[in-house]
PDB file of C-alpha atoms in Angstrom:
ATOM      1  CA  MET S   1       0.013   0.013  -0.019  1.00 47.00           C
ATOM      2  CA  HIS S   2       1.147   3.361  -0.808  1.00 50.00           C
ATOM      3  CA  GLU S   3       1.242   6.063   1.917  1.00 51.00           C
ATOM      4  CA  PRO S   4       0.138   9.610   0.881  1.00 52.00           C
ATOM      5  CA  THR S   5       2.836  12.176   0.668  1.00 51.00           C
ATOM      6  CA  ARG S   6       2.657  15.300   2.799  1.00 50.00           C
ATOM      7  CA  THR S   7       3.030  18.536   1.013  1.00 50.00           C
ATOM      8  CA  SER S   8       2.829  22.151   2.077  1.00 50.00           C
ATOM      9  CA  THR S   9      -0.540  22.545   0.436  1.00 52.00           C
ATOM     10  CA  PRO S  10      -3.246  20.527   2.051  1.00 52.00           C
ATOM     11  CA  GLN S  11      -4.989  17.921  -0.039  1.00 55.00           C
ATOM     12  CA  THR S  12      -8.695  18.177  -0.513  1.00 53.00           C
ATOM     13  CA  ALA S  13     -11.076  15.457   0.491  1.00 53.00           C
ATOM     14  CA  ARG S  14     -14.524  14.962  -0.748  1.00 60.00           C
ATOM     15  CA  HIS S  15     -16.661  18.138  -1.141  1.00 64.00           C
ATOM     16  CA  SER S  16     -13.532  20.322  -1.385  1.00 67.00           C
ATOM     17  CA  ASP S  17     -12.903  20.168   2.417  1.00 68.00           C
ATOM     18  CA  PRO S  18      -9.191  20.499   3.306  1.00 70.00           C
ATOM     19  CA  ILE S  19      -7.556  17.610   5.179  1.00 69.00           C
ATOM     20  CA  HIS S  20      -5.660  18.721   8.259  1.00 69.00           C
ATOM     21  CA  TYR S  21      -2.962  16.439   9.625  1.00 68.00           C
ATOM     22  CA  PRO S  22      -2.311  16.447  13.366  1.00 67.00           C
ATOM     23  CA  THR S  23       0.740  18.342  14.591  1.00 67.00           C
ATOM     24  CA  ALA S  24       3.551  16.610  16.440  1.00 67.00           C
ATOM     25  CA  VAL S  25       3.548  19.258  19.229  1.00 66.00           C
ATOM     26  CA  GLN S  26       1.428  18.322  22.221  1.00 66.00           C
ATOM     27  CA  GLN S  27      -0.314  21.228  23.949  1.00 62.00           C
ATOM     28  CA  PRO S  28      -0.087  21.327  27.760  1.00 65.00           C
ATOM     29  CA  MET S  29      -3.402  20.609  29.448  1.00 67.00           C
ATOM     30  CA  LEU S  30      -4.667  22.990  32.144  1.00 66.00           C
ATOM     31  CA  LEU S  31      -7.139  21.965  34.781  1.00 69.00           C
ATOM     32  CA  THR S  32     -10.386  23.954  34.602  1.00 67.00           C
ATOM     33  CA  ALA S  33     -10.047  24.743  38.304  1.00 70.00           C
ATOM     34  CA  GLU S  34      -6.826  26.728  37.563  1.00 73.00           C
ATOM     35  CA  LEU S  35      -8.614  29.059  35.125  1.00 74.00           C
ATOM     36  CA  SER S  36      -9.796  32.423  36.340  1.00 78.00           C
ATOM     37  CA  PRO S  37     -13.462  33.361  36.069  1.00 78.00           C
ATOM     38  CA  GLY S  38     -14.516  34.336  32.555  1.00 79.00           C
ATOM     39  CA  VAL S  39     -11.635  32.342  30.945  1.00 83.00           C
ATOM     40  CA  GLU S  40     -12.318  29.107  29.155  1.00 82.00           C
ATOM     41  CA  ILE S  41     -10.579  26.738  26.783  1.00 82.00           C
ATOM     42  CA  VAL S  42     -12.194  27.181  23.377  1.00 84.00           C
ATOM     43  CA  THR S  43     -11.699  25.341  20.115  1.00 87.00           C
ATOM     44  CA  LEU S  44     -11.259  27.589  17.091  1.00 87.00           C
ATOM     45  CA  PRO S  45     -12.797  26.775  13.723  1.00 88.00           C
ATOM     46  CA  ASP S  46      -9.444  25.500  12.390  1.00 88.00           C
ATOM     47  CA  GLY S  47      -9.163  22.965  15.268  1.00 84.00           C
ATOM     48  CA  TYR S  48      -6.749  24.758  17.564  1.00 84.00           C
ATOM     49  CA  ARG S  49      -7.645  24.920  21.240  1.00 82.00           C
ATOM     50  CA  THR S  50      -6.722  28.035  23.124  1.00 83.00           C
ATOM     51  CA  LEU S  51      -7.669  30.136  26.179  1.00 82.00           C
ATOM     52  CA  ALA S  52     -10.128  32.943  25.624  1.00 84.00           C
ATOM     53  CA  TYR S  53     -12.194  35.416  27.616  1.00 84.00           C
ATOM     54  CA  THR S  54     -15.796  34.520  27.227  1.00 80.00           C
ATOM     55  CA  HIS S  55     -19.057  36.243  28.012  1.00 78.00           C
ATOM     56  CA  PRO S  56     -21.571  34.240  29.983  1.00 73.00           C
ATOM     57  CA  ALA S  57     -24.176  32.899  27.616  1.00 71.00           C
ATOM     58  CA  ALA S  58     -27.470  34.599  28.039  1.00 72.00           C
ATOM     59  CA  THR S  59     -30.101  32.091  28.884  1.00 73.00           C
ATOM     60  CA  PRO S  60     -33.162  32.610  26.735  1.00 72.00           C
ATOM     61  CA  ALA S  61     -36.312  33.373  28.612  1.00 69.00           C
ATOM     62  CA  PRO S  62     -38.777  30.488  28.708  1.00 70.00           C
ATOM     63  CA  ALA S  63     -41.547  30.884  26.137  1.00 75.00           C
ATOM     64  CA  HIS S  64     -44.311  30.675  28.768  1.00 76.00           C
ATOM     65  CA  THR S  65     -43.777  30.980  32.493  1.00 77.00           C
ATOM     66  CA  VAL S  66     -46.375  29.691  34.851  1.00 80.00           C
ATOM     67  CA  GLN S  67     -47.535  32.476  37.185  1.00 84.00           C
ATOM     68  CA  PRO S  68     -49.299  31.819  40.458  1.00 89.00           C
ATOM     69  CA  ILE S  69     -52.941  32.735  40.639  1.00 89.00           C
ATOM     70  CA  PRO S  70     -53.498  35.990  42.622  1.00 91.00           C
ATOM     71  CA  ALA S  71     -55.403  35.772  45.891  1.00 91.00           C
ATOM     72  CA  TRP S  72     -58.112  38.159  44.723  1.00 92.00           C
ATOM     73  CA  ALA S  73     -58.833  35.915  41.743  1.00 92.00           C
ATOM     74  CA  LYS S  74     -59.195  32.885  43.997  1.00 91.00           C
ATOM     75  CA  THR S  75     -61.500  34.787  46.351  1.00 91.00           C
ATOM     76  CA  THR S  76     -63.606  36.048  43.435  1.00 90.00           C
ATOM     77  CA  ALA S  77     -63.838  32.566  41.961  1.00 91.00           C
ATOM     78  CA  LEU S  78     -64.978  31.140  45.297  1.00 90.00           C
ATOM     79  CA  LEU S  79     -67.532  33.909  45.919  1.00 90.00           C
ATOM     80  CA  ALA S  80     -69.104  33.796  42.445  1.00 90.00           C
ATOM     81  CA  PRO S  81     -71.214  30.627  43.025  1.00 90.00           C
ATOM     82  CA  THR S  82     -72.181  31.823  46.533  1.00 91.00           C
ATOM     83  CA  ILE S  83     -73.356  35.198  45.296  1.00 91.00           C
ATOM     84  CA  GLY S  84     -75.167  33.573  42.323  1.00 91.00           C
ATOM     85  CA  GLY S  85     -76.928  31.141  44.685  1.00 92.00           C
ATOM     86  CA  GLY S  86     -77.962  33.994  47.010  1.00 93.00           C
ATOM     87  CA  ILE S  87     -79.445  35.925  44.111  1.00 94.00           C
ATOM     88  CA  ALA S  88     -81.304  32.839  42.945  1.00 94.00           C
ATOM     89  CA  ALA S  89     -82.660  32.264  46.464  1.00 94.00           C
ATOM     90  CA  ALA S  90     -83.732  35.887  46.738  1.00 94.00           C
ATOM     91  CA  GLY S  91     -85.596  35.643  43.405  1.00 92.00           C
ATOM     92  CA  PHE S  92     -87.280  32.455  44.528  1.00 92.00           C
ATOM     93  CA  GLY S  93     -88.376  34.090  47.806  1.00 92.00           C
ATOM     94  CA  ILE S  94     -89.607  37.211  46.072  1.00 90.00           C
ATOM     95  CA  SER S  95     -91.684  35.115  43.724  1.00 91.00           C
ATOM     96  CA  TYR S  96     -93.422  33.572  46.700  1.00 91.00           C
ATOM     97  CA  ALA S  97     -93.767  36.998  48.444  1.00 91.00           C
ATOM     98  CA  VAL S  98     -95.300  38.881  45.487  1.00 91.00           C
ATOM     99  CA  PRO S  99     -98.975  38.136  46.212  1.00 91.00           C
ATOM    100  CA  GLY S 100     -98.552  39.251  49.818  1.00 91.00           C
ATOM    101  CA  LEU S 101     -96.666  42.369  48.729  1.00 90.00           C
ATOM    102  CA  ILE S 102     -99.425  43.293  46.315  1.00 92.00           C
ATOM    103  CA  ALA S 103    -102.049  42.874  49.064  1.00 93.00           C
ATOM    104  CA  MET S 104     -99.956  45.000  51.453  1.00 94.00           C
ATOM    105  CA  THR S 105     -99.596  47.765  48.870  1.00 94.00           C
ATOM    106  CA  ASN S 106    -103.350  47.773  48.245  1.00 94.00           C
ATOM    107  CA  ALA S 107    -103.912  47.981  52.035  1.00 94.00           C
ATOM    108  CA  LEU S 108    -101.478  50.832  52.326  1.00 95.00           C
ATOM    109  CA  TRP S 109    -103.154  52.771  49.513  1.00 94.00           C
ATOM    110  CA  ALA S 110    -106.504  52.260  51.233  1.00 94.00           C
ATOM    111  CA  ALA S 111    -105.067  53.502  54.564  1.00 94.00           C
ATOM    112  CA  ILE S 112    -103.590  56.581  52.811  1.00 93.00           C
ATOM    113  CA  THR S 113    -106.970  57.284  51.204  1.00 92.00           C
ATOM    114  CA  LEU S 114    -108.763  56.904  54.525  1.00 91.00           C
ATOM    115  CA  ILE S 115    -106.323  59.291  56.259  1.00 90.00           C
ATOM    116  CA  ALA S 116    -106.605  61.831  53.497  1.00 88.00           C
ATOM    117  CA  ALA S 117    -110.391  61.678  53.587  1.00 87.00           C
ATOM    118  CA  GLY S 118    -110.351  62.043  57.381  1.00 86.00           C
ATOM    119  CA  ALA S 119    -108.104  65.110  57.191  1.00 84.00           C
ATOM    120  CA  LEU S 120    -109.916  66.771  54.271  1.00 84.00           C
ATOM    121  CA  THR S 121    -113.541  66.352  55.576  1.00 84.00           C
ATOM    122  CA  PRO S 122    -113.250  68.899  58.447  1.00 82.00           C
ATOM    123  CA  LEU S 123    -111.485  71.339  56.181  1.00 81.00           C
ATOM    124  CA  LEU S 124    -114.238  71.120  53.612  1.00 81.00           C
ATOM    125  CA  LEU S 125    -116.936  71.547  56.313  1.00 81.00           C
ATOM    126  CA  ARG S 126    -115.226  74.652  57.702  1.00 79.00           C
ATOM    127  CA  ALA S 127    -114.891  76.095  54.223  1.00 76.00           C
ATOM    128  CA  GLY S 128    -118.635  75.575  53.667  1.00 68.00           C
ATOM    129  CA  ARG S 129    -119.501  77.321  56.974  1.00 65.00           C
ATOM    130  CA  ALA S 130    -117.265  80.304  56.375  1.00 59.00           C
ATOM    131  CA  THR S 131    -118.978  81.154  53.097  1.00 56.00           C
ATOM    132  CA  GLY S 132    -122.345  81.032  54.748  1.00 53.00           C
ATOM    133  CA  GLY S 133    -123.396  77.616  53.587  1.00 50.00           C
ATOM    134  CA  ARG S 134    -125.873  77.432  56.523  1.00 53.00           C
ATOM    135  CA  GLY S 135    -127.821  80.485  55.574  1.00 57.00           C
ATOM    136  CA  GLY S 136    -125.331  83.025  56.880  1.00 58.00           C
ATOM    137  CA  ALA S 137    -125.780  82.322  60.627  1.00 63.00           C
ATOM    138  CA  PRO S 138    -123.186  84.036  62.815  1.00 68.00           C
ATOM    139  CA  VAL S 139    -120.491  81.917  64.471  1.00 69.00           C
ATOM    140  CA  GLN S 140    -121.252  81.288  68.142  1.00 74.00           C
ATOM    141  CA  HIS S 141    -118.544  81.694  70.836  1.00 77.00           C
ATOM    142  CA  VAL S 142    -118.750  79.932  74.181  1.00 78.00           C
ATOM    143  CA  THR S 143    -116.545  80.979  77.086  1.00 82.00           C
ATOM    144  CA  GLN S 144    -116.320  78.877  80.251  1.00 79.00           C
ATOM    145  CA  ASN S 145    -114.805  80.007  83.506  1.00 80.00           C
ATOM    146  CA  ILE S 146    -114.000  77.347  86.115  1.00 79.00           C
ATOM    147  CA  THR S 147    -112.871  78.060  89.634  1.00 83.00           C
ATOM    148  CA  ALA S 148    -111.953  75.756  92.527  1.00 80.00           C
ATOM    149  CA  SER S 149    -110.932  76.518  96.143  1.00 82.00           C
ATOM    150  CA  GLY S 150    -108.305  74.347  97.814  1.00 79.00           C
ATOM    151  CA  MET S 151    -106.562  71.297  96.532  1.00 80.00           C
ATOM    152  CA  PHE S 152    -109.590  68.991  96.752  1.00 79.00           C
ATOM    153  CA  GLY S 153    -112.161  71.729  96.649  1.00 79.00           C
ATOM    154  CA  ARG S 154    -115.243  71.490  94.517  1.00 81.00           C
ATOM    155  CA  ALA S 155    -115.058  73.277  91.146  1.00 78.00           C
ATOM    156  CA  SER S 156    -117.818  75.570  89.856  1.00 80.00           C
ATOM    157  CA  GLY S 157    -118.078  77.265  86.555  1.00 77.00           C
ATOM    158  CA  THR S 158    -120.039  79.689  84.402  1.00 77.00           C
ATOM    159  CA  LEU S 159    -120.823  79.589  80.675  1.00 73.00           C
ATOM    160  CA  ASN S 160    -121.077  82.708  78.640  1.00 73.00           C
ATOM    161  CA  ASN S 161    -122.728  82.439  75.275  1.00 72.00           C
ATOM    162  CA  ARG S 162    -122.271  85.262  72.886  1.00 64.00           C
TER     163      ARG S 162
END
């Protein structure tokens, strides 16, 4: 078998990629603990390994982070069925109470009418008398004087008609 000859120009392999032959010089190896922060051993595109200052790689933010549910949202979610049930119960109770409420409003209107009629009747009678509705008779005044002597004395009085 024939061994390939080494020349100064690299030979090309398939797809026009150059063939690199290993060098005879061995590079000293450093422990990663001996390196200062921010320094790493990197491999260059041509295959050489060297020390280089590196920037810490920025970690991409996760696409979707799970956030905790706020306390007000939990409270609202727990209160919603309770409030809805209370409103339903109130509607059910009102539907049973409607006939009684209608009867009570009718009774209140009747009471208001009775009070109004009781207050307006004397006013109307006085207005009729003042205009002479009884034939123009004069208004009569009665004066009464009552006297009593002592704490348990007998009272006597006089009436004056004018």
